Coordinates of C-alpha atoms in Angstrom, one line a residue:
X1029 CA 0.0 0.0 0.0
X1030 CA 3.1 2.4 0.8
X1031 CA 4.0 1.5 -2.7
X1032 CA 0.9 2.5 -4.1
X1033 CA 0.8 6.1 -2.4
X1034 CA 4.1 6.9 -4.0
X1035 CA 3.4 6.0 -7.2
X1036 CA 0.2 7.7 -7.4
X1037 CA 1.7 10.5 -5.6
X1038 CA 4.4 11.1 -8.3
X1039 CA 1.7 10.8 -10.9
X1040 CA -0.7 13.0 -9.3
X1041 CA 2.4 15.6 -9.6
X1042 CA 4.3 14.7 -13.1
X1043 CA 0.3 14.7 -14.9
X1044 CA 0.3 17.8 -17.1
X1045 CA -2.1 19.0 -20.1
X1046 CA -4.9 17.3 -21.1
X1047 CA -6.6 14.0 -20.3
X1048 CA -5.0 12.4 -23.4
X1049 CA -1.7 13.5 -22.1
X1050 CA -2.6 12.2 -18.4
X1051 CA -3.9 8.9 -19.9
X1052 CA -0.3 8.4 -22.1
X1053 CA 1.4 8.7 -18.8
X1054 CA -0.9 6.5 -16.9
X1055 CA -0.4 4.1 -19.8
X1056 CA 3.6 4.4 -19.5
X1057 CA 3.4 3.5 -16.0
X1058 CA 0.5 0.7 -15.4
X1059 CA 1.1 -1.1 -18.3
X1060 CA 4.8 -0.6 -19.7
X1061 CA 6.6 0.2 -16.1
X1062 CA 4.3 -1.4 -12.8
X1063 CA 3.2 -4.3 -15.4
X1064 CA -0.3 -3.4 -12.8
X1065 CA -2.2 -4.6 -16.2
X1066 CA -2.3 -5.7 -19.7
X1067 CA -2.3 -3.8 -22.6
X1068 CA -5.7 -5.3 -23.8
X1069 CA -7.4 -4.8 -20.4
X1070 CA -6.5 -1.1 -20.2
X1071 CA -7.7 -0.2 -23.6
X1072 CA -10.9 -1.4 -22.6
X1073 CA -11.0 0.3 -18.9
X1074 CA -9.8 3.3 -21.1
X1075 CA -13.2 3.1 -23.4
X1076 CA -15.4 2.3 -20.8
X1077 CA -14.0 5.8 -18.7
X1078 CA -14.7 7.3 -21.9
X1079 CA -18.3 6.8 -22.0
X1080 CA -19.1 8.0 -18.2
X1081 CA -20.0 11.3 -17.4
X1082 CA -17.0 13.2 -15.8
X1083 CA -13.5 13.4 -16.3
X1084 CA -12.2 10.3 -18.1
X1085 CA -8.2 10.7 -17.0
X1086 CA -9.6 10.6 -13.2
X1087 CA -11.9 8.0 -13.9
X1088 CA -8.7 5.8 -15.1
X1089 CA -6.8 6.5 -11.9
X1090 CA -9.8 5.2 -9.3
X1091 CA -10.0 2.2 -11.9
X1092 CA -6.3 1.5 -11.6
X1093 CA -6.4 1.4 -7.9
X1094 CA -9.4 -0.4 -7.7
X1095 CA -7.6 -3.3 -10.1
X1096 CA -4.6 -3.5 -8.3
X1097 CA -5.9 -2.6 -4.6
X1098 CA -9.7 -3.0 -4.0
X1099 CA -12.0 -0.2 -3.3
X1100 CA -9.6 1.0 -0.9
X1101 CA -7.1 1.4 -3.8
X1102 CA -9.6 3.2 -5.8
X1103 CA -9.9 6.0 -3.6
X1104 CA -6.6 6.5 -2.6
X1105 CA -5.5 6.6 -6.4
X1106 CA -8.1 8.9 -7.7
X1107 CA -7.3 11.6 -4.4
X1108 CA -3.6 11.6 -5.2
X1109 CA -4.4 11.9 -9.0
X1110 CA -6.2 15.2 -8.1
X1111 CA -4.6 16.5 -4.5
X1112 CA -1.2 18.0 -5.8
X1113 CA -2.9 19.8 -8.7
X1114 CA -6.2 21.1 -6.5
X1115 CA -3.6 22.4 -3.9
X1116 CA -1.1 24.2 -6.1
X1117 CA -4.3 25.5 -7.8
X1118 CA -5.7 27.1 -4.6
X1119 CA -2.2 29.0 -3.9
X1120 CA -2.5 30.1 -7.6
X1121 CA -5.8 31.6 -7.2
X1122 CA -5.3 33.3 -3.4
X1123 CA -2.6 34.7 -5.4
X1124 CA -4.7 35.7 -8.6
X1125 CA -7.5 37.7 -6.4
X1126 CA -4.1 39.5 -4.5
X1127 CA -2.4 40.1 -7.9
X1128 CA -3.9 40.1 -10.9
X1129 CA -4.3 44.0 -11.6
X1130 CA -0.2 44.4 -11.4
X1131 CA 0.5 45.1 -14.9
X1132 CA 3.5 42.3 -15.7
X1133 CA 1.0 39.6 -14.0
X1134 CA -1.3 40.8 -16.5
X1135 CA 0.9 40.2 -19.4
X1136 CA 1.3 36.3 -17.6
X1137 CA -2.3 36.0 -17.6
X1138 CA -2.8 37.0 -21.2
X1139 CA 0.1 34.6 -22.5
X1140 CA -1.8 32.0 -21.0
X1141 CA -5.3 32.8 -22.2
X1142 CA -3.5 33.6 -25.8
X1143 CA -1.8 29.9 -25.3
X1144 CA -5.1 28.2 -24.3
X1145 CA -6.2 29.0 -27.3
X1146 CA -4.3 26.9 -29.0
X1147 CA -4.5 24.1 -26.7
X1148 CA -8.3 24.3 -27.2
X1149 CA -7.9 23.9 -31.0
X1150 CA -5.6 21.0 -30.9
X1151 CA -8.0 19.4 -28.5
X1152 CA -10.9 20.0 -30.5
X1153 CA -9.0 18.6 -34.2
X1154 CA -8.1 15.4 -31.9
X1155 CA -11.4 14.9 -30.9
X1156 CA -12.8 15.6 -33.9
X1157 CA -10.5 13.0 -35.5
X1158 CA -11.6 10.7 -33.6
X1159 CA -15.5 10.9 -33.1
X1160 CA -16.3 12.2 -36.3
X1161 CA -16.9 9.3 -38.1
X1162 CA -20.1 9.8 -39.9
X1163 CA -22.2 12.7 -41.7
X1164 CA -24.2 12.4 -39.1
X1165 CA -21.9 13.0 -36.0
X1166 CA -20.8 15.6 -38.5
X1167 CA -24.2 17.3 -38.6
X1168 CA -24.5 16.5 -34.8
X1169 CA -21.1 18.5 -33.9
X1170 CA -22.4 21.4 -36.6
X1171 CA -25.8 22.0 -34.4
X1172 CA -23.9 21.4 -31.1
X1173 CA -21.8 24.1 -31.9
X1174 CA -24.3 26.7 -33.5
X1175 CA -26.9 26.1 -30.6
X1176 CA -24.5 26.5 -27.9
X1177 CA -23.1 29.5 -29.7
X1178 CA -26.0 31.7 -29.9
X1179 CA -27.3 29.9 -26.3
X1180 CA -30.5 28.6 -28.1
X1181 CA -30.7 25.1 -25.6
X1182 CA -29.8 25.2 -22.4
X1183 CA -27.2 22.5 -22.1
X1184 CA -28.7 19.8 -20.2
X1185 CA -31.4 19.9 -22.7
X1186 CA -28.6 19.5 -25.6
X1187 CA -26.8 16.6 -23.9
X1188 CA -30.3 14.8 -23.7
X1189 CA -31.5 15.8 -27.1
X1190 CA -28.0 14.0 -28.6
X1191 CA -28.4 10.8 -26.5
X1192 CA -31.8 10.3 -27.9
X1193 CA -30.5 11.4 -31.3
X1194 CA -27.8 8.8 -31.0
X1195 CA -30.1 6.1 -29.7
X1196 CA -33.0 6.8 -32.4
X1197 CA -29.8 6.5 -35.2
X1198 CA -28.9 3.3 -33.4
X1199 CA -32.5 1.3 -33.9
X1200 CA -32.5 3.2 -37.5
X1201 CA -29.2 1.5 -38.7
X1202 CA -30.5 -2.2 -36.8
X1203 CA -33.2 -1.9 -38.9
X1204 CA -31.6 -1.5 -41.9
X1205 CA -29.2 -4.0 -41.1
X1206 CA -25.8 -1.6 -41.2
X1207 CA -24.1 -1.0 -37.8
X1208 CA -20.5 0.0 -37.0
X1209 CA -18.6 -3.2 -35.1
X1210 CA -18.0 -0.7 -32.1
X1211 CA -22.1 -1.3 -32.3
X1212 CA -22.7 -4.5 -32.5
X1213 CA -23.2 -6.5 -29.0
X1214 CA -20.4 -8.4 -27.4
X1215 CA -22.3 -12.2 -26.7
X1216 CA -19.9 -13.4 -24.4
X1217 CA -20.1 -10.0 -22.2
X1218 CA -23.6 -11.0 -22.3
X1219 CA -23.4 -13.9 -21.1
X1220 CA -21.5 -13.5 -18.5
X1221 CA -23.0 -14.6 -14.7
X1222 CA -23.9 -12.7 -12.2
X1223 CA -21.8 -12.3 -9.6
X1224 CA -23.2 -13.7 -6.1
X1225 CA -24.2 -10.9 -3.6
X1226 CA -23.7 -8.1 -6.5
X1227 CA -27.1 -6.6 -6.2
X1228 CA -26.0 -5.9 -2.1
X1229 CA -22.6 -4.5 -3.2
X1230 CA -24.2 -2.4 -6.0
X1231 CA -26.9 -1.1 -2.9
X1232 CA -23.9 -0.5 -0.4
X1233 CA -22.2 1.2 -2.8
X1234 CA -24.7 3.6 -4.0
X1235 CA -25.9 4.2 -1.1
X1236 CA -22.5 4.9 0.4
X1237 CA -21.5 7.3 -2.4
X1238 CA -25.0 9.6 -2.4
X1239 CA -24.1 10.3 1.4
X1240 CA -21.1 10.8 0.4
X1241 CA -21.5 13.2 -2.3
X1242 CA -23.9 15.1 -0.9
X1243 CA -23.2 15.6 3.1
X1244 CA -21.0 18.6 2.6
X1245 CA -24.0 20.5 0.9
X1246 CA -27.0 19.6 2.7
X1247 CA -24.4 20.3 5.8
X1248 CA -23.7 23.8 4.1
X1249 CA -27.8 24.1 3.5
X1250 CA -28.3 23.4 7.5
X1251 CA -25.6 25.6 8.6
X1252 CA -25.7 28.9 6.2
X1253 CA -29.3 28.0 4.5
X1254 CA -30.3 26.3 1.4
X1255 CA -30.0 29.5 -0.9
X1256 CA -26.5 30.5 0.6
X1257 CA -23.8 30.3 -2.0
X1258 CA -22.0 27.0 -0.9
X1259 CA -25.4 25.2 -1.6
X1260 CA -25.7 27.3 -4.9
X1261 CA -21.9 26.0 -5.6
X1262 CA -22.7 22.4 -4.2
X1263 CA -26.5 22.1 -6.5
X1264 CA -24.6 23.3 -9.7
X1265 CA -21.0 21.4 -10.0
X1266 CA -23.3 18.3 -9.0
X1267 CA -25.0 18.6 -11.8
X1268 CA -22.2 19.8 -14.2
X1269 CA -20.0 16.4 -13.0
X1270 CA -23.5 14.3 -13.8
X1271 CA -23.4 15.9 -17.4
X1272 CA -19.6 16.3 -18.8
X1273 CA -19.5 14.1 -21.3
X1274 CA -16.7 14.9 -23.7
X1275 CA -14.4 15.7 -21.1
X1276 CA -13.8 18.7 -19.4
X1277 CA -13.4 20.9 -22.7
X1278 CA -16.8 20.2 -23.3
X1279 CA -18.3 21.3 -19.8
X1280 CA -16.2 24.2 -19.7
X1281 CA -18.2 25.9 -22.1
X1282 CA -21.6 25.2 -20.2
X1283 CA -19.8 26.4 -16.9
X1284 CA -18.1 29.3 -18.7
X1285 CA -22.0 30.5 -19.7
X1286 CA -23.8 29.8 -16.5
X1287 CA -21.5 31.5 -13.4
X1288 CA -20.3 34.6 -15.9
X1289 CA -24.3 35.1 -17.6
X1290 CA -26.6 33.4 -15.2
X1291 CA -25.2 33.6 -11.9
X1292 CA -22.4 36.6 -12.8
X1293 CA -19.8 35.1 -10.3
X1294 CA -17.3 35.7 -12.4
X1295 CA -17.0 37.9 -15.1
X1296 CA -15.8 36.8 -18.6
X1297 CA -11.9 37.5 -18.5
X1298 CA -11.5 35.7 -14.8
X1299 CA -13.1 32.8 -16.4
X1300 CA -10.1 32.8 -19.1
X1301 CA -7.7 33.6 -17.1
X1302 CA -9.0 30.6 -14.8
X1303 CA -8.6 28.6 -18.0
X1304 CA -5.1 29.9 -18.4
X1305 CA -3.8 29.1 -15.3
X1306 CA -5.2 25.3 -15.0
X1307 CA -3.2 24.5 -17.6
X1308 CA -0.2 24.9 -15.6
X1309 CA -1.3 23.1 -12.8
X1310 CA -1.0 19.0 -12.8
X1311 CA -3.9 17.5 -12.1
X1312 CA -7.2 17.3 -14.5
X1313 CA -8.0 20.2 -16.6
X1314 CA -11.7 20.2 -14.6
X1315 CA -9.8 22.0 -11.5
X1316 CA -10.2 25.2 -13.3
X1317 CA -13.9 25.4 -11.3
X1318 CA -12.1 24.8 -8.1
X1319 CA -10.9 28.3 -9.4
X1320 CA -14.5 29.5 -10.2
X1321 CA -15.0 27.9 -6.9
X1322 CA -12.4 30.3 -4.9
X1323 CA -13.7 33.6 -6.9
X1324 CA -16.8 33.1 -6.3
X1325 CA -16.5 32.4 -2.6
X1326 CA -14.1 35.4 -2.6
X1327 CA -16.7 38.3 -3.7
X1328 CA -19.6 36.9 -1.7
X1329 CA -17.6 36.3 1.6
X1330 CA -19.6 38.2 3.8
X1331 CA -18.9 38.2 7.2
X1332 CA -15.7 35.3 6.4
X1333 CA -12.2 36.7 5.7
X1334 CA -12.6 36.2 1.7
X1335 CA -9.0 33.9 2.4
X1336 CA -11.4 31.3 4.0
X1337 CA -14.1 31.9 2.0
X1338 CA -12.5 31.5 -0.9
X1339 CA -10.9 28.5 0.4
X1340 CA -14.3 27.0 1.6
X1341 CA -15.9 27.2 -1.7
X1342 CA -13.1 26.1 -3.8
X1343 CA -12.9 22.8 -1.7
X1344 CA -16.5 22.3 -2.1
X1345 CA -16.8 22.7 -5.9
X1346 CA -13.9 20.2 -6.1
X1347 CA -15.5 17.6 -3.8
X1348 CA -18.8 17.5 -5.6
X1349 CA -16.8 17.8 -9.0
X1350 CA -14.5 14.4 -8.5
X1351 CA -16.9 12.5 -5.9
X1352 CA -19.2 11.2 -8.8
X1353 CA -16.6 9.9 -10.6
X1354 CA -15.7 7.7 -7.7
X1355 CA -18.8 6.4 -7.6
X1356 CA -19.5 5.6 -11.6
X1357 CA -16.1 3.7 -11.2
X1358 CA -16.9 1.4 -8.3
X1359 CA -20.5 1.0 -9.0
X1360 CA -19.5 -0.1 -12.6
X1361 CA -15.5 -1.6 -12.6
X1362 CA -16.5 -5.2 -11.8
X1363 CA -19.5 -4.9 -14.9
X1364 CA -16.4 -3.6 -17.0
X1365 CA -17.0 -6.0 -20.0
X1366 CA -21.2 -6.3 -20.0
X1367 CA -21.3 -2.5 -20.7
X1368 CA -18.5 -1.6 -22.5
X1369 CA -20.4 -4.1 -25.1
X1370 CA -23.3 -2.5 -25.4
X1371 CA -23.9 -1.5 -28.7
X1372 CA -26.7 0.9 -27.7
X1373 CA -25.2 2.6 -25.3
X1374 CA -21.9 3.1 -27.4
X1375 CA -24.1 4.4 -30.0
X1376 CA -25.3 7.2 -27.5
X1377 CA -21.9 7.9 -26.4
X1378 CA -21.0 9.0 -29.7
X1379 CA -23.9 10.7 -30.4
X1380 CA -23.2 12.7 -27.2
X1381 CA -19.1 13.0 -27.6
X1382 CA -20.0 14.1 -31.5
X1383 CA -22.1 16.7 -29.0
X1384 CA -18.8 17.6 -27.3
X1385 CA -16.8 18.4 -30.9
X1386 CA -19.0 21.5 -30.8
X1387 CA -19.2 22.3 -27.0
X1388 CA -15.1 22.6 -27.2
X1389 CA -15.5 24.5 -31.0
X1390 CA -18.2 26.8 -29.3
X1391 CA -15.8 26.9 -26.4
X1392 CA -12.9 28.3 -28.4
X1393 CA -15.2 30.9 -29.9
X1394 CA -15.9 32.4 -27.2
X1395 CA -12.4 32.2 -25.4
X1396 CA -11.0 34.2 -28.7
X1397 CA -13.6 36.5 -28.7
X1398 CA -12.8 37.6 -24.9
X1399 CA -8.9 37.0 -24.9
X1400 CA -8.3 38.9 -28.8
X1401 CA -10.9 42.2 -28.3
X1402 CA -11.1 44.3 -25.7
X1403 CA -15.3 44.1 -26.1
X1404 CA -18.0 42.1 -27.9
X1405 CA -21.1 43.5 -29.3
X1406 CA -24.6 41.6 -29.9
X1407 CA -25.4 42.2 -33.3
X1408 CA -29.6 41.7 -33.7
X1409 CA -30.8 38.9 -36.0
X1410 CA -35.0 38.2 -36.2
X1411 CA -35.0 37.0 -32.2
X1412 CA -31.5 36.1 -31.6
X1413 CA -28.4 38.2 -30.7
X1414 CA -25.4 36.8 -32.4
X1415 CA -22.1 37.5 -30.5
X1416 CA -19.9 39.2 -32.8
X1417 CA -16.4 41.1 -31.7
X1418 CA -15.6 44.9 -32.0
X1419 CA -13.1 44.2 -34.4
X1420 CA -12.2 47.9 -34.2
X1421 CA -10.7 46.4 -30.6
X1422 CA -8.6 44.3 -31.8
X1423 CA -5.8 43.3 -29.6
X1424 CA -2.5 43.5 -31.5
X1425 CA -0.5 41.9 -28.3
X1426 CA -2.9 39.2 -28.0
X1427 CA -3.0 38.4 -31.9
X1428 CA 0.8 38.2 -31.6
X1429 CA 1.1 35.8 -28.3
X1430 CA -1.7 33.5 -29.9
X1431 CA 0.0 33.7 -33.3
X1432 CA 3.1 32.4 -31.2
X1433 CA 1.2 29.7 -29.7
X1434 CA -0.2 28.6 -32.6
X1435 CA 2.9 28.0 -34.4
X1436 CA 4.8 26.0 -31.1
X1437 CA 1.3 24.1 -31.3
X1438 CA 1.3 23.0 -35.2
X1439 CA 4.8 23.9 -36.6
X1440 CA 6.6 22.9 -34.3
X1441 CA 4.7 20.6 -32.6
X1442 CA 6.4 21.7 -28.4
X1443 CA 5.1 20.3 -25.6
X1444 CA 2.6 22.1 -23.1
X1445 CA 5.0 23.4 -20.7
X1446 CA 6.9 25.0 -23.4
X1447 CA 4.1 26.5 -24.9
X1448 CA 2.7 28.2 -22.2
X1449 CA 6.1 29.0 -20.3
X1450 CA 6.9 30.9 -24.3
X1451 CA 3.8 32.5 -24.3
X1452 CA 3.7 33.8 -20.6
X1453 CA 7.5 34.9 -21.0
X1454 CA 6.6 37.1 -24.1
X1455 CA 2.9 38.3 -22.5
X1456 CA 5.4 39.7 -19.2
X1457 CA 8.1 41.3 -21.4
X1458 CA 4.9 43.0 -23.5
X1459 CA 4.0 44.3 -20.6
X1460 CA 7.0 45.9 -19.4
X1461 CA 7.4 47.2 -22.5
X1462 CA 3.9 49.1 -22.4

């Protein structure tokens, strides 16, 4: 067990960029160094992450542990996959709310929004790569995008409108007689036995993991009342984990809209420069709403120093963020084969991640819009207002940092850590310059 805390430890702090960077690593170490599992078997614990709602890189950690360890192992492997990188990320934002009108850590902030924008396009062409398989994910990523753009479905709404898209596509294509293999059903998964005693393990479990989940907020309702911010927090990042499919680029987009639009917790260049900064933190990408979190918490602090505030609320959005993921995991690990099988249910998946392609495009959009212009304008058309930038406004020092990013991203194909240490070195000197 010693073992097992050191290695997730180190991985929990070596874990940088995205979750296809954090899964590489994991794969490096389970598979070619620990020998923990096959090759084979962690392919498929790597699709089945995928099709769970939350963050999938996480979701491989608990699974790894719970392989190799038991439950026990599970929750010790996802915490250290996420307690470095949610630590380092509170001391960055304590020092963001002190800091972030000096002019040089300006010039940082916009070198890391300007690199994120990059980042956010190579993420979206691998994706896309990926998923997009059919005309029909095509047109599925095409209205994602254009929906979520001018905010015409509320996101839930657009999540469920894909799965049923994807599942109606599914019975279309058995009818016809023309399914992709990824489709068909597995008949040896299904035939598989039930284990003895799983329907009281499944019970414990879920039962266990709802109290679990949820204790910090109904504790926060009792203490501060149920329309207090920490409930607010608790109520929304539930619901966000429940519906991130995609990954966390795709959720970002929904959160990005709700706490800057609906709730105004944030206005639209913190929530950029939140984006900015998670990628320099290990850890999953999804800790940048332990930064919305702190913010948050910060401005409506009250009667609380805005230190613990801050503190308080960032804590809380990351327990309700990660604790469904432990709980998909070790409610589902031991039916690992049955439905990663399911021809059905992978049908929805990629339906919904198709979905995602155009929550991350719609994503970017919006992040150039706020990071390259110093304003955006609604321009009127029939009953919508399309977002459109002042292009009068145009930031020359932010077209030139994501111009630099850009061409470490595709030209010369440099690692995160370069790319955003280039960017935020050039952003500082910018600064000083005037």
């Amino acid at each position: 067990m010693r073992q097992l805390i050191l290695d997730w430890l180190r991985l929990g702090l070596i874990c940088f960029g995205g979750p296809a960077a954090h899964i590489s690593v994991m794969h490096r170490v389970a598979v070619e160094e620990r020998h923990w599992v096959q090759e084979a078997e962690f392919l498929k614990a790597m699709n089945f992450c995928m099709l769970l709602p939350g963050p999938e890189a996480h979701q491989l950690a608990v699974w790894l542990g719970w392989r190799t360890h038991g439950v026990r192992g599970g929750l010790i492997s996802g915490t250290l996959f996420v307690l470095p990188g949610s630590l380092i990320m509170l001391a960055i934002s304590w020092l963001y709310t002190n800091t972030q009108t000096v002019p040089a850590v300006q010039g940082l902030l916009l070198g890391l929004k300007c690199a994120a924008l990059s980042v956010v396009l190579q993420a979206l062409l691998r994706l896309a790569s990926r998923v997009l398989k059919s005309p029909f994910l095509v047109l599925l990523a095409l209205v994602s995008c254009l929906t979520s753009t001018l905010q015409l479905v509320p996101f839930p709404l657009l999540i469920a409108n894909a799965a049923l898209a994807g599942m109606l596509w599914y019975r279309f294509r058995s009818r016809t007689g023309v399914r992709a293999a990824a489709e068909v059903p597995d008949s040896t998964a299904a035939a598989e036995v039930q284990p003895r005693g799983e329907a009281r393990r499944i019970v414990m479990t879920l039962c266990t993991g709802l109290l679990l989940w949820w204790l910090p907020v109904v504790c926060c309702g009792l203490l501060a009342g149920w329309s207090s911010l920490p409930v607010r927090l608790g109520l929304f990042f539930s619901r966000a984990a429940v519906l991130t499919f995609g990954g966390a680029w795709a959720v970002l987009n929904y959160v990005s809209a709700v706490v800057v639009d609906d709730f105004g917790w944030l206005t639209r260049a913190e929530m950029a420069d939140g984006l900015g900064l998670a990628e320099t933190t290990p850890g999953p990408l999804i800790l940048v709403v332990q930064h919305v979190g702190f913010l948050a918490g910060w401005k409506q602090s009250g009667d609380w120093s805005p230190t613990y505030a801050g503190a308080a609320a960032a804590l809380l959005t990351t327990w309700v963020t990660f604790a469904p993921s432990f709980l998909w995991i070790l409610l589902g690990a031991p039916w690992l084969n049955r439905l990663s099988q399911r021809g059905w249910l992978t049908a929805i998946m990629n339906a919904v991640s198709a979905t995602a392609v155009g929550l991350i495009a719609a994503l970017g959009i919006g992040l150039a819009g706020s990071t390259l212009f110093s304003e955006e304008a609604a321009l009127p058309f029939r009953q919508f207002l399309l977002p459109v930038p002042a292009f009068g406004l145009l930031r020359p020092e932010a077209v030139l940092l994501t111009g630099l990013g850009f061409v470490l991203t595709f030209a010369f194909r440099k690692g995160l850590a370069i790319i955003l240490g280039c960017c935020a070195s050039v952003g500082w000197l910018l600064s000083l310059l005037g």
